[in-house]
mmCIF file of C-alpha atoms in Angstrom:
data_model
loop_
_atom_site.group_PDB
_atom_site.id
_atom_site.type_symbol
_atom_site.label_atom_id
_atom_site.label_comp_id
_atom_site.label_asym_id
_atom_site.label_seq_id
_atom_site.Cartn_x
_atom_site.Cartn_y
_atom_site.Cartn_z
ATOM 1 C CA MET A 1304 8.025 -22.988 -5.504
ATOM 2 C CA GLU A 1305 8.749 -21.589 -2.052
ATOM 3 C CA ASN A 1306 8.442 -17.820 -1.748
ATOM 4 C CA GLN A 1307 11.865 -16.271 -1.327
ATOM 5 C CA LEU A 1308 10.710 -13.005 0.252
ATOM 6 C CA THR A 1309 10.893 -12.714 4.037
ATOM 7 C CA HIS A 1310 8.536 -10.462 5.983
ATOM 8 C CA GLU A 1311 10.774 -7.994 7.789
ATOM 9 C CA ALA A 1312 8.546 -5.353 9.401
ATOM 10 C CA SER A 1313 5.164 -3.659 9.228
ATOM 11 C CA ALA A 1314 3.782 -0.270 10.154
ATOM 12 C CA PHE A 1315 0.232 1.004 10.316
ATOM 13 C CA ILE A 1316 -0.736 4.684 10.448
ATOM 14 C CA ASN A 1317 -4.359 5.232 11.434
ATOM 15 C CA PHE A 1318 -5.431 8.842 10.914
ATOM 16 C CA ARG A 1319 -8.011 8.447 13.717
ATOM 17 C CA ASN A 1320 -5.127 8.291 16.202
ATOM 18 C CA TYR A 1321 -4.240 11.948 15.543
ATOM 19 C CA LYS A 1322 -5.960 15.082 16.746
ATOM 20 C CA PHE A 1323 -7.408 17.069 13.834
ATOM 21 C CA GLN A 1324 -8.947 20.551 14.221
ATOM 22 C CA ASP A 1325 -12.149 19.157 12.722
ATOM 23 C CA PRO A 1326 -12.693 15.749 14.365
ATOM 24 C CA ARG A 1327 -14.124 14.335 11.107
ATOM 25 C CA SER A 1328 -11.069 15.254 9.046
ATOM 26 C CA HIS A 1329 -9.427 11.888 9.656
ATOM 27 C CA GLY A 1330 -11.872 10.556 7.051
ATOM 28 C CA TYR A 1331 -11.309 6.975 8.280
ATOM 29 C CA ARG A 1332 -8.004 6.984 6.411
ATOM 30 C CA TRP A 1333 -5.031 4.756 7.103
ATOM 31 C CA VAL A 1334 -1.745 3.589 5.602
ATOM 32 C CA ASP A 1335 -0.489 0.007 5.860
ATOM 33 C CA ILE A 1336 3.199 -0.606 5.136
ATOM 34 C CA LYS A 1337 4.768 -4.058 4.822
ATOM 35 C CA HIS A 1338 8.508 -4.426 4.281
ATOM 36 C CA LEU A 1339 9.891 -7.676 2.903
ATOM 37 C CA ARG A 1340 13.518 -8.696 2.454
ATOM 38 C CA ILE A 1341 14.645 -9.413 -1.137
ATOM 39 C CA PRO A 1342 17.142 -12.254 -1.572
ATOM 40 C CA ALA A 1343 19.993 -11.554 -3.966
ATOM 41 C CA GLU A 1344 18.911 -14.282 -6.391
ATOM 42 C CA LEU A 1345 15.612 -12.571 -7.298
ATOM 43 C CA GLY A 1346 16.227 -10.512 -10.375
ATOM 44 C CA GLU A 1347 13.846 -8.590 -12.571
ATOM 45 C CA ALA A 1348 10.999 -6.413 -11.328
ATOM 46 C CA GLN A 1349 8.361 -8.774 -12.776
ATOM 47 C CA GLU A 1350 9.895 -11.625 -10.781
ATOM 48 C CA LEU A 1351 9.855 -9.508 -7.600
ATOM 49 C CA LEU A 1352 6.228 -8.476 -8.168
ATOM 50 C CA ALA A 1353 5.245 -12.113 -8.714
ATOM 51 C CA ALA A 1354 7.021 -13.127 -5.496
ATOM 52 C CA LEU A 1355 5.226 -10.356 -3.609
ATOM 53 C CA ILE A 1356 1.818 -11.360 -4.996
ATOM 54 C CA GLY A 1357 2.542 -14.957 -3.976
ATOM 55 C CA HIS A 1358 3.593 -14.011 -0.444
ATOM 56 C CA GLU A 1359 1.202 -14.584 2.456
ATOM 57 C CA GLN A 1360 1.507 -10.906 3.527
ATOM 58 C CA PHE A 1361 -0.140 -9.946 0.219
ATOM 59 C CA ARG A 1362 -3.283 -11.889 1.156
ATOM 60 C CA ASP A 1363 -4.967 -9.046 2.996
ATOM 61 C CA ASP A 1364 -8.450 -7.673 2.330
ATOM 62 C CA TYR A 1365 -7.625 -4.442 4.211
ATOM 63 C CA ALA A 1366 -11.130 -4.476 5.637
ATOM 64 C CA GLY A 1367 -10.523 -6.007 9.047
ATOM 65 C CA GLY A 1368 -9.805 -9.582 8.037
ATOM 66 C CA GLY A 1369 -6.034 -9.187 8.173
ATOM 67 C CA VAL A 1370 -3.589 -11.512 6.457
ATOM 68 C CA LEU A 1371 -5.161 -14.890 5.691
ATOM 69 C CA SER A 1372 -3.051 -17.599 4.051
ATOM 70 C CA GLU A 1373 -6.006 -18.947 2.043
ATOM 71 C CA ALA A 1374 -7.536 -15.550 1.185
ATOM 72 C CA SER A 1375 -9.145 -14.899 -2.185
ATOM 73 C CA ARG A 1376 -9.221 -11.111 -1.820
ATOM 74 C CA HIS A 1377 -6.589 -8.406 -1.983
ATOM 75 C CA GLY A 1378 -7.999 -5.051 -0.967
ATOM 76 C CA PRO A 1379 -11.097 -4.496 -3.105
ATOM 77 C CA TYR A 1380 -9.896 -6.903 -5.788
ATOM 78 C CA ARG A 1381 -10.206 -10.596 -6.461
ATOM 79 C CA LEU A 1382 -6.726 -11.934 -5.721
ATOM 80 C CA SER A 1383 -6.739 -14.203 -8.769
ATOM 81 C CA LEU A 1384 -6.764 -11.126 -11.033
ATOM 82 C CA VAL A 1385 -3.751 -9.406 -9.433
ATOM 83 C CA THR A 1386 -0.691 -10.169 -11.563
ATOM 84 C CA PRO A 1387 2.576 -8.303 -12.188
ATOM 85 C CA ASP A 1388 1.092 -6.993 -15.448
ATOM 86 C CA VAL A 1389 -1.529 -4.843 -13.681
ATOM 87 C CA TYR A 1390 1.132 -2.713 -12.003
ATOM 88 C CA GLU A 1391 2.185 0.448 -13.779
ATOM 89 C CA THR A 1392 5.646 1.942 -13.355
ATOM 90 C CA VAL A 1393 5.278 5.448 -11.904
ATOM 91 C CA SER A 1394 7.736 8.183 -11.101
ATOM 92 C CA ARG A 1395 8.559 9.305 -7.603
ATOM 93 C CA GLU A 1396 6.878 12.626 -8.445
ATOM 94 C CA LYS A 1397 3.643 11.015 -9.614
ATOM 95 C CA SER A 1398 3.422 8.666 -6.619
ATOM 96 C CA THR A 1399 4.124 11.546 -4.238
ATOM 97 C CA HIS A 1400 1.471 13.655 -5.974
ATOM 98 C CA ILE A 1401 -1.137 10.878 -5.721
ATOM 99 C CA LEU A 1402 -0.435 10.268 -2.039
ATOM 100 C CA TRP A 1403 -0.268 13.931 -0.965
ATOM 101 C CA GLY A 1404 -3.531 14.567 -2.817
ATOM 102 C CA TRP A 1405 -5.139 11.716 -0.889
ATOM 103 C CA VAL A 1406 -3.597 12.830 2.436
ATOM 104 C CA ASN A 1407 -4.743 16.446 2.031
ATOM 105 C CA LYS A 1408 -8.238 15.821 0.648
ATOM 106 C CA PHE A 1409 -9.902 17.005 3.879
ATOM 107 C CA GLY A 1410 -7.609 19.947 4.603
ATOM 108 C CA ASP A 1411 -4.812 20.463 7.080
ATOM 109 C CA MET A 1412 -3.415 17.543 8.998
ATOM 110 C CA PRO A 1413 -1.806 17.436 12.428
ATOM 111 C CA GLY A 1414 1.954 18.028 12.503
ATOM 112 C CA ARG A 1415 2.647 14.698 14.193
ATOM 113 C CA LEU A 1416 0.749 12.845 11.459
ATOM 114 C CA GLU A 1417 2.661 14.723 8.778
ATOM 115 C CA ALA A 1418 5.961 13.772 10.462
ATOM 116 C CA ASP A 1419 4.920 10.102 10.737
ATOM 117 C CA LEU A 1420 3.830 10.030 7.088
ATOM 118 C CA GLN A 1421 7.101 11.634 6.036
ATOM 119 C CA GLN A 1422 9.138 9.045 7.940
ATOM 120 C CA GLU A 1423 7.137 5.937 7.073
ATOM 121 C CA VAL A 1424 5.757 6.743 3.614
ATOM 122 C CA PHE A 1425 7.473 9.585 1.806
ATOM 123 C CA ASP A 1426 11.021 8.705 2.893
ATOM 124 C CA SER A 1427 10.393 5.178 1.563
ATOM 125 C CA LEU A 1428 9.184 6.649 -1.745
ATOM 126 C CA ALA A 1429 12.310 8.806 -1.919
ATOM 127 C CA ALA A 1430 14.581 5.796 -1.342
ATOM 128 C CA ALA A 1431 12.860 3.500 -3.839
ATOM 129 C CA GLU A 1432 14.677 2.710 -7.037
ATOM 130 C CA HIS A 1433 11.459 1.550 -8.716
ATOM 131 C CA ILE A 1434 7.835 2.368 -7.885
ATOM 132 C CA TYR A 1435 4.827 0.442 -9.172
ATOM 133 C CA TYR A 1436 1.194 1.498 -8.823
ATOM 134 C CA LEU A 1437 -1.739 -0.888 -8.862
ATOM 135 C CA SER A 1438 -4.113 0.888 -11.203
ATOM 136 C CA GLY A 1439 -7.847 0.434 -11.138
ATOM 137 C CA PHE A 1440 -8.994 -2.711 -12.852
ATOM 138 C CA GLY A 1441 -12.575 -1.660 -13.349
ATOM 139 C CA ASP A 1442 -15.740 -3.190 -11.978
ATOM 140 C CA GLY A 1443 -14.986 -6.726 -13.144
ATOM 141 C CA ALA A 1444 -12.088 -7.086 -10.717
ATOM 142 C CA ILE A 1445 -13.955 -5.928 -7.606
ATOM 143 C CA HIS A 1446 -14.919 -8.754 -5.256
ATOM 144 C CA ASP A 1447 -18.319 -9.163 -3.595
ATOM 145 C CA TRP A 1448 -17.749 -6.540 -0.862
ATOM 146 C CA GLY A 1449 -14.794 -4.704 -2.363
ATOM 147 C CA ARG A 1450 -16.433 -1.279 -2.352
ATOM 148 C CA VAL A 1451 -15.865 -0.799 1.385
ATOM 149 C CA HIS A 1452 -12.967 1.499 0.447
ATOM 150 C CA GLU A 1453 -13.773 4.916 -0.950
ATOM 151 C CA ASP A 1454 -10.160 5.282 -2.093
ATOM 152 C CA PHE A 1455 -7.589 2.512 -2.406
ATOM 153 C CA HIS A 1456 -4.023 3.318 -3.463
ATOM 154 C CA GLU A 1457 -1.399 0.602 -3.624
ATOM 155 C CA PHE A 1458 2.278 1.080 -4.375
ATOM 156 C CA VAL A 1459 5.128 -1.412 -4.508
ATOM 157 C CA LEU A 1460 8.510 0.127 -3.773
ATOM 158 C CA ILE A 1461 11.700 -1.680 -4.716
ATOM 159 C CA ASP A 1462 14.878 -0.582 -2.959
ATOM 160 C CA ARG A 1463 17.621 -3.005 -3.954
ATOM 161 C CA SER A 1464 20.318 -1.078 -2.077
ATOM 162 C CA ALA A 1465 18.413 -1.826 1.163
ATOM 163 C CA GLY A 1466 17.454 -5.299 -0.080
ATOM 164 C CA ARG A 1467 13.789 -4.489 0.450
ATOM 165 C CA ILE A 1468 10.450 -4.515 -1.323
ATOM 166 C CA THR A 1469 7.674 -2.509 0.344
ATOM 167 C CA LEU A 1470 3.946 -2.931 -0.106
ATOM 168 C CA LEU A 1471 2.324 0.419 0.702
ATOM 169 C CA VAL A 1472 -1.460 0.671 0.834
ATOM 170 C CA ALA A 1473 -3.265 3.963 1.551
ATOM 171 C CA ALA A 1474 -7.028 3.771 1.818
ATOM 172 C CA ASP A 1475 -10.131 4.927 3.605
ATOM 173 C CA ASP A 1476 -13.311 3.202 4.512
#
């Protein structure tokens, strides 16, 4: 079956590109955002999650390899274990709490970074009709070099009114 999602746009926020008071406060953190267009014929959330998992843009190890069509890794996890069932529905409040906690773990951030995060990340969370969080699988799901990330947070945002599904990954290495 051909994947019906179309890659629309991407954004990448690298904390190292911002000037922190303490030069180490960037903590090698980054956020990767991939927006895909949802066709009208895709229905339920499980069907959308399955289409996203099957899309080439999902095949990213987030460790420098980029998107690889034949990849077997997704972030720290073995791709074969990522299914719609491993995503948990979360509230806007919970997802915002998780992400702000991760953003602020090393103290104050530069104003420009905060503005960019608001525009690219938190405004997308606010617009989403449904938010799914990839919860930790445990050690059995981690691939051979999957521990390169200290923290790995993945959210899938569904915004039907905009006809968009967004894959949002916030991590550090």
